[in-house]
Amino acid sequence: MIINMKQEVLFIILDGYADWEGAFLATALSTGVMPGSEVKYTVRTVAPTLELVPSIGGFRTLPDYSFETMPDDYAALVLVGGTSWFSPEAEQVVPIVRRALERGKIVGAICNASVFMGIHGFLNDVKHTSNTLPYLKQYAGERYTNEAGYIEAQAVGDRNIVTANGCGYIEFTRELLLLLKADEPARIEESCDFYKNGYVR
């Protein structure tokens, strides 16, 4: 008997994570991009420990994995923005991202998580965006050397890295769904257009 195991997409959440920034992506991955779409992935949350993680909005999430128990095999790593990406807690994520990129995994980072990527040199060889270039430069300092690769856009995908500003969660969703080949490109575009514009134009 052949068991069809869905690949996991791991969402890294830290204290004060921005609960809305990963919500659209998690929904599309868990239920399908469009009604009736094939569901290819399973969403799992990862945090420093297995203790409850509070979000900015007051949600309390019980992680599926800690940094110590997370699997080596997964489809993508998604760094959800929030208030802790400049903290010592975030430093634990550096080797996780480095290992993911070395293995060719997809890595998405939104809002302050994109700044974290800049701080640690992960954006120096790819096109990218963040919460404005001055903000990125302010926090990343000398370790960020790719100002020429910065693009003024809600979200940018280059090779296996997707970055977005804190208001670009729909575009972040689109770029990652396309990279993950979660559905046909036209269906992904249609779904994200609906999330962006709704029933009334």
mmCIF file of C-alpha atoms in Angstrom:
data_model
loop_
_atom_site.group_PDB
_atom_site.id
_atom_site.type_symbol
_atom_site.label_atom_id
_atom_site.label_comp_id
_atom_site.label_asym_id
_atom_site.label_seq_id
_atom_site.Cartn_x
_atom_site.Cartn_y
_atom_site.Cartn_z
ATOM 1 C CA MET A 1 0.000 0.000 0.000
ATOM 2 C CA ILE A 2 1.369 3.431 -0.999
ATOM 3 C CA ILE A 3 0.807 6.223 1.511
ATOM 4 C CA ASN A 4 0.788 9.720 0.036
ATOM 5 C CA MET A 5 2.606 11.826 2.620
ATOM 6 C CA LYS A 6 2.216 15.579 2.229
ATOM 7 C CA GLN A 7 5.356 17.673 2.563
ATOM 8 C CA GLU A 8 5.579 19.947 5.569
ATOM 9 C CA VAL A 9 5.933 23.712 5.404
ATOM 10 C CA LEU A 10 7.397 24.950 8.674
ATOM 11 C CA PHE A 11 6.300 28.326 10.061
ATOM 12 C CA ILE A 12 8.766 29.728 12.597
ATOM 13 C CA ILE A 13 7.011 31.828 15.229
ATOM 14 C CA LEU A 14 8.587 33.826 18.047
ATOM 15 C CA ASP A 15 6.956 35.684 20.937
ATOM 16 C CA GLY A 16 4.905 38.562 19.569
ATOM 17 C CA TYR A 17 4.581 37.035 16.104
ATOM 18 C CA ALA A 18 2.363 38.881 13.625
ATOM 19 C CA ASP A 19 -0.504 36.400 13.354
ATOM 20 C CA TRP A 20 -1.964 37.866 10.140
ATOM 21 C CA GLU A 21 1.252 37.688 8.131
ATOM 22 C CA GLY A 22 1.193 33.932 7.626
ATOM 23 C CA ALA A 23 -2.552 33.367 7.807
ATOM 24 C CA PHE A 24 -3.394 33.496 4.094
ATOM 25 C CA LEU A 25 -0.452 31.293 3.141
ATOM 26 C CA ALA A 26 -1.233 28.745 5.853
ATOM 27 C CA THR A 27 -4.873 28.563 4.749
ATOM 28 C CA ALA A 28 -4.003 28.085 1.076
ATOM 29 C CA LEU A 29 -1.492 25.354 1.910
ATOM 30 C CA SER A 30 -3.776 23.543 4.360
ATOM 31 C CA THR A 31 -7.051 23.618 2.419
ATOM 32 C CA GLY A 32 -5.988 24.171 -1.188
ATOM 33 C CA VAL A 33 -5.434 27.323 -3.214
ATOM 34 C CA MET A 34 -8.978 27.187 -4.601
ATOM 35 C CA PRO A 35 -12.027 25.118 -3.604
ATOM 36 C CA GLY A 36 -11.393 21.596 -4.842
ATOM 37 C CA SER A 37 -7.654 22.133 -5.319
ATOM 38 C CA GLU A 38 -5.237 19.376 -4.433
ATOM 39 C CA VAL A 39 -3.688 19.825 -0.995
ATOM 40 C CA LYS A 40 0.027 19.118 -1.365
ATOM 41 C CA TYR A 41 1.367 20.441 1.931
ATOM 42 C CA THR A 42 0.886 20.308 5.668
ATOM 43 C CA VAL A 43 1.512 23.386 7.811
ATOM 44 C CA ARG A 44 3.478 22.981 11.041
ATOM 45 C CA THR A 45 4.618 25.601 13.543
ATOM 46 C CA VAL A 46 8.104 25.739 15.049
ATOM 47 C CA ALA A 47 9.225 27.782 18.066
ATOM 48 C CA PRO A 48 12.239 27.850 20.398
ATOM 49 C CA THR A 49 10.434 25.518 22.830
ATOM 50 C CA LEU A 50 7.141 23.638 22.948
ATOM 51 C CA GLU A 51 5.630 26.260 25.261
ATOM 52 C CA LEU A 52 2.694 28.401 24.113
ATOM 53 C CA VAL A 53 3.749 31.304 21.879
ATOM 54 C CA PRO A 54 1.725 34.552 22.175
ATOM 55 C CA SER A 55 1.018 36.585 19.044
ATOM 56 C CA ILE A 56 0.665 40.350 18.706
ATOM 57 C CA GLY A 57 -3.086 39.867 18.454
ATOM 58 C CA GLY A 58 -3.356 37.753 21.588
ATOM 59 C CA PHE A 59 -3.526 34.289 20.055
ATOM 60 C CA ARG A 60 -1.607 31.623 21.955
ATOM 61 C CA THR A 61 -0.186 28.944 19.674
ATOM 62 C CA LEU A 62 1.080 25.570 20.814
ATOM 63 C CA PRO A 63 3.969 24.740 18.458
ATOM 64 C CA ASP A 64 4.209 21.411 16.682
ATOM 65 C CA TYR A 65 7.993 21.383 16.996
ATOM 66 C CA SER A 66 10.722 23.086 18.978
ATOM 67 C CA PHE A 67 14.018 24.058 17.410
ATOM 68 C CA GLU A 68 15.441 20.844 18.846
ATOM 69 C CA THR A 69 12.695 18.539 17.552
ATOM 70 C CA MET A 70 11.971 20.054 14.118
ATOM 71 C CA PRO A 71 12.512 17.691 11.187
ATOM 72 C CA ASP A 72 15.359 17.931 8.687
ATOM 73 C CA ASP A 73 13.092 17.174 5.741
ATOM 74 C CA TYR A 74 10.557 19.826 4.789
ATOM 75 C CA ALA A 75 9.481 21.801 1.729
ATOM 76 C CA ALA A 76 9.868 25.346 2.977
ATOM 77 C CA LEU A 77 10.710 27.464 5.986
ATOM 78 C CA VAL A 78 8.512 30.523 6.633
ATOM 79 C CA LEU A 79 9.709 33.174 9.072
ATOM 80 C CA VAL A 80 6.657 35.020 10.357
ATOM 81 C CA GLY A 81 7.342 38.641 11.289
ATOM 82 C CA GLY A 82 6.777 40.191 14.676
ATOM 83 C CA THR A 83 8.440 41.896 17.611
ATOM 84 C CA SER A 84 11.195 39.397 18.495
ATOM 85 C CA TRP A 85 13.363 39.261 15.386
ATOM 86 C CA PHE A 86 16.007 41.543 16.904
ATOM 87 C CA SER A 87 16.180 39.565 20.152
ATOM 88 C CA PRO A 88 18.627 36.907 21.424
ATOM 89 C CA GLU A 89 15.826 34.400 20.846
ATOM 90 C CA ALA A 90 16.034 35.072 17.110
ATOM 91 C CA GLU A 91 19.727 34.244 17.043
ATOM 92 C CA GLN A 92 18.754 30.592 17.441
ATOM 93 C CA VAL A 93 17.131 30.778 14.001
ATOM 94 C CA VAL A 94 20.377 31.707 12.207
ATOM 95 C CA PRO A 95 21.764 28.156 11.880
ATOM 96 C CA ILE A 96 18.309 26.878 10.918
ATOM 97 C CA VAL A 97 18.091 29.322 8.000
ATOM 98 C CA ARG A 98 21.721 28.744 7.014
ATOM 99 C CA ARG A 99 21.179 24.991 6.885
ATOM 100 C CA ALA A 100 17.945 25.416 4.916
ATOM 101 C CA LEU A 101 19.633 27.570 2.294
ATOM 102 C CA GLU A 102 22.639 25.264 2.055
ATOM 103 C CA ARG A 103 20.226 22.415 1.295
ATOM 104 C CA GLY A 104 18.324 24.420 -1.313
ATOM 105 C CA LYS A 105 15.151 24.753 0.732
ATOM 106 C CA ILE A 106 12.670 27.551 0.112
ATOM 107 C CA VAL A 107 12.848 30.286 2.747
ATOM 108 C CA GLY A 108 10.245 33.027 3.144
ATOM 109 C CA ALA A 109 10.645 36.010 5.471
ATOM 110 C CA ILE A 110 8.154 38.808 6.022
ATOM 111 C CA CYS A 111 8.320 42.129 7.874
ATOM 112 C CA ASN A 112 10.973 42.134 10.632
ATOM 113 C CA ALA A 113 11.945 38.592 9.657
ATOM 114 C CA SER A 114 13.173 40.009 6.342
ATOM 115 C CA VAL A 115 15.320 42.465 8.316
ATOM 116 C CA PHE A 116 16.651 39.508 10.319
ATOM 117 C CA MET A 117 17.654 37.943 6.996
ATOM 118 C CA GLY A 118 19.510 41.137 6.087
ATOM 119 C CA ILE A 119 21.223 41.367 9.466
ATOM 120 C CA HIS A 120 22.718 37.914 8.962
ATOM 121 C CA GLY A 121 23.821 38.357 5.361
ATOM 122 C CA PHE A 122 21.195 36.101 3.797
ATOM 123 C CA LEU A 123 20.031 38.813 1.352
ATOM 124 C CA ASN A 124 23.428 39.773 -0.018
ATOM 125 C CA ASP A 125 23.148 37.654 -3.170
ATOM 126 C CA VAL A 126 19.429 37.862 -4.007
ATOM 127 C CA LYS A 127 16.875 40.454 -5.010
ATOM 128 C CA HIS A 128 14.727 41.267 -2.021
ATOM 129 C CA THR A 129 12.485 43.725 -0.207
ATOM 130 C CA SER A 130 11.685 44.660 3.379
ATOM 131 C CA ASN A 131 10.048 47.385 5.498
ATOM 132 C CA THR A 132 11.737 50.079 3.335
ATOM 133 C CA LEU A 133 15.418 50.246 2.462
ATOM 134 C CA PRO A 134 16.321 52.817 5.167
ATOM 135 C CA TYR A 135 14.731 50.603 7.826
ATOM 136 C CA LEU A 136 16.624 47.552 6.581
ATOM 137 C CA LYS A 137 19.924 49.447 6.495
ATOM 138 C CA GLN A 138 19.338 50.920 9.943
ATOM 139 C CA TYR A 139 19.065 47.515 11.595
ATOM 140 C CA ALA A 140 21.254 45.370 9.345
ATOM 141 C CA GLY A 141 24.208 47.732 9.317
ATOM 142 C CA GLU A 142 27.455 46.729 7.634
ATOM 143 C CA ARG A 143 26.483 43.078 7.300
ATOM 144 C CA TYR A 144 23.978 44.099 4.649
ATOM 145 C CA THR A 145 25.864 44.775 1.390
ATOM 146 C CA ASN A 146 23.216 44.444 -1.324
ATOM 147 C CA GLU A 147 21.446 47.782 -1.536
ATOM 148 C CA ALA A 148 21.463 47.375 -5.326
ATOM 149 C CA GLY A 149 19.365 44.215 -4.938
ATOM 150 C CA TYR A 150 16.620 45.970 -3.006
ATOM 151 C CA ILE A 151 13.303 46.256 -4.867
ATOM 152 C CA GLU A 152 10.444 48.562 -3.870
ATOM 153 C CA ALA A 153 7.671 45.969 -3.916
ATOM 154 C CA GLN A 154 5.263 44.312 -1.533
ATOM 155 C CA ALA A 155 7.022 40.974 -1.976
ATOM 156 C CA VAL A 156 9.984 39.722 -3.995
ATOM 157 C CA GLY A 157 10.933 36.168 -4.893
ATOM 158 C CA ASP A 158 14.436 35.420 -6.132
ATOM 159 C CA ARG A 159 15.776 31.900 -6.487
ATOM 160 C CA ASN A 160 14.592 30.135 -3.321
ATOM 161 C CA ILE A 161 14.146 33.214 -1.093
ATOM 162 C CA VAL A 162 10.939 35.247 -0.751
ATOM 163 C CA THR A 163 10.848 38.492 1.213
ATOM 164 C CA ALA A 164 7.991 40.906 1.931
ATOM 165 C CA ASN A 165 7.187 43.996 3.913
ATOM 166 C CA GLY A 166 4.710 43.789 6.775
ATOM 167 C CA CYS A 167 1.782 44.879 4.587
ATOM 168 C CA GLY A 168 2.672 42.515 1.743
ATOM 169 C CA TYR A 169 1.182 39.334 3.166
ATOM 170 C CA ILE A 170 -1.010 38.625 0.120
ATOM 171 C CA GLU A 171 1.893 39.091 -2.280
ATOM 172 C CA PHE A 172 4.089 37.052 0.084
ATOM 173 C CA THR A 173 1.481 34.306 -0.117
ATOM 174 C CA ARG A 174 1.439 34.459 -3.920
ATOM 175 C CA GLU A 175 5.216 34.289 -4.302
ATOM 176 C CA LEU A 176 5.548 31.320 -1.971
ATOM 177 C CA LEU A 177 2.617 29.439 -3.502
ATOM 178 C CA LEU A 178 4.185 29.901 -6.935
ATOM 179 C CA LEU A 179 7.594 28.758 -5.732
ATOM 180 C CA LEU A 180 6.059 25.727 -4.013
ATOM 181 C CA LYS A 181 3.995 24.946 -7.140
ATOM 182 C CA ALA A 182 0.995 24.585 -4.849
ATOM 183 C CA ASP A 183 -1.361 24.926 -7.848
ATOM 184 C CA GLU A 184 -1.492 26.211 -11.402
ATOM 185 C CA PRO A 185 -0.131 29.786 -11.617
ATOM 186 C CA ALA A 186 -3.438 31.139 -12.943
ATOM 187 C CA ARG A 187 -5.341 29.668 -9.989
ATOM 188 C CA ILE A 188 -2.817 31.082 -7.537
ATOM 189 C CA GLU A 189 -3.170 34.523 -9.136
ATOM 190 C CA GLU A 190 -6.972 34.268 -9.031
ATOM 191 C CA SER A 191 -6.982 33.255 -5.390
ATOM 192 C CA CYS A 192 -4.612 36.028 -4.300
ATOM 193 C CA ASP A 193 -6.534 38.580 -6.348
ATOM 194 C CA PHE A 194 -9.677 37.570 -4.459
ATOM 195 C CA TYR A 195 -7.910 37.884 -1.084
ATOM 196 C CA LYS A 196 -6.665 41.329 -2.137
ATOM 197 C CA ASN A 197 -9.799 42.750 -3.724
ATOM 198 C CA GLY A 198 -12.708 40.678 -2.433
ATOM 199 C CA TYR A 199 -16.151 40.648 -4.016
ATOM 200 C CA VAL A 200 -16.360 44.381 -4.670
ATOM 201 C CA ARG A 201 -14.037 46.323 -6.944
#
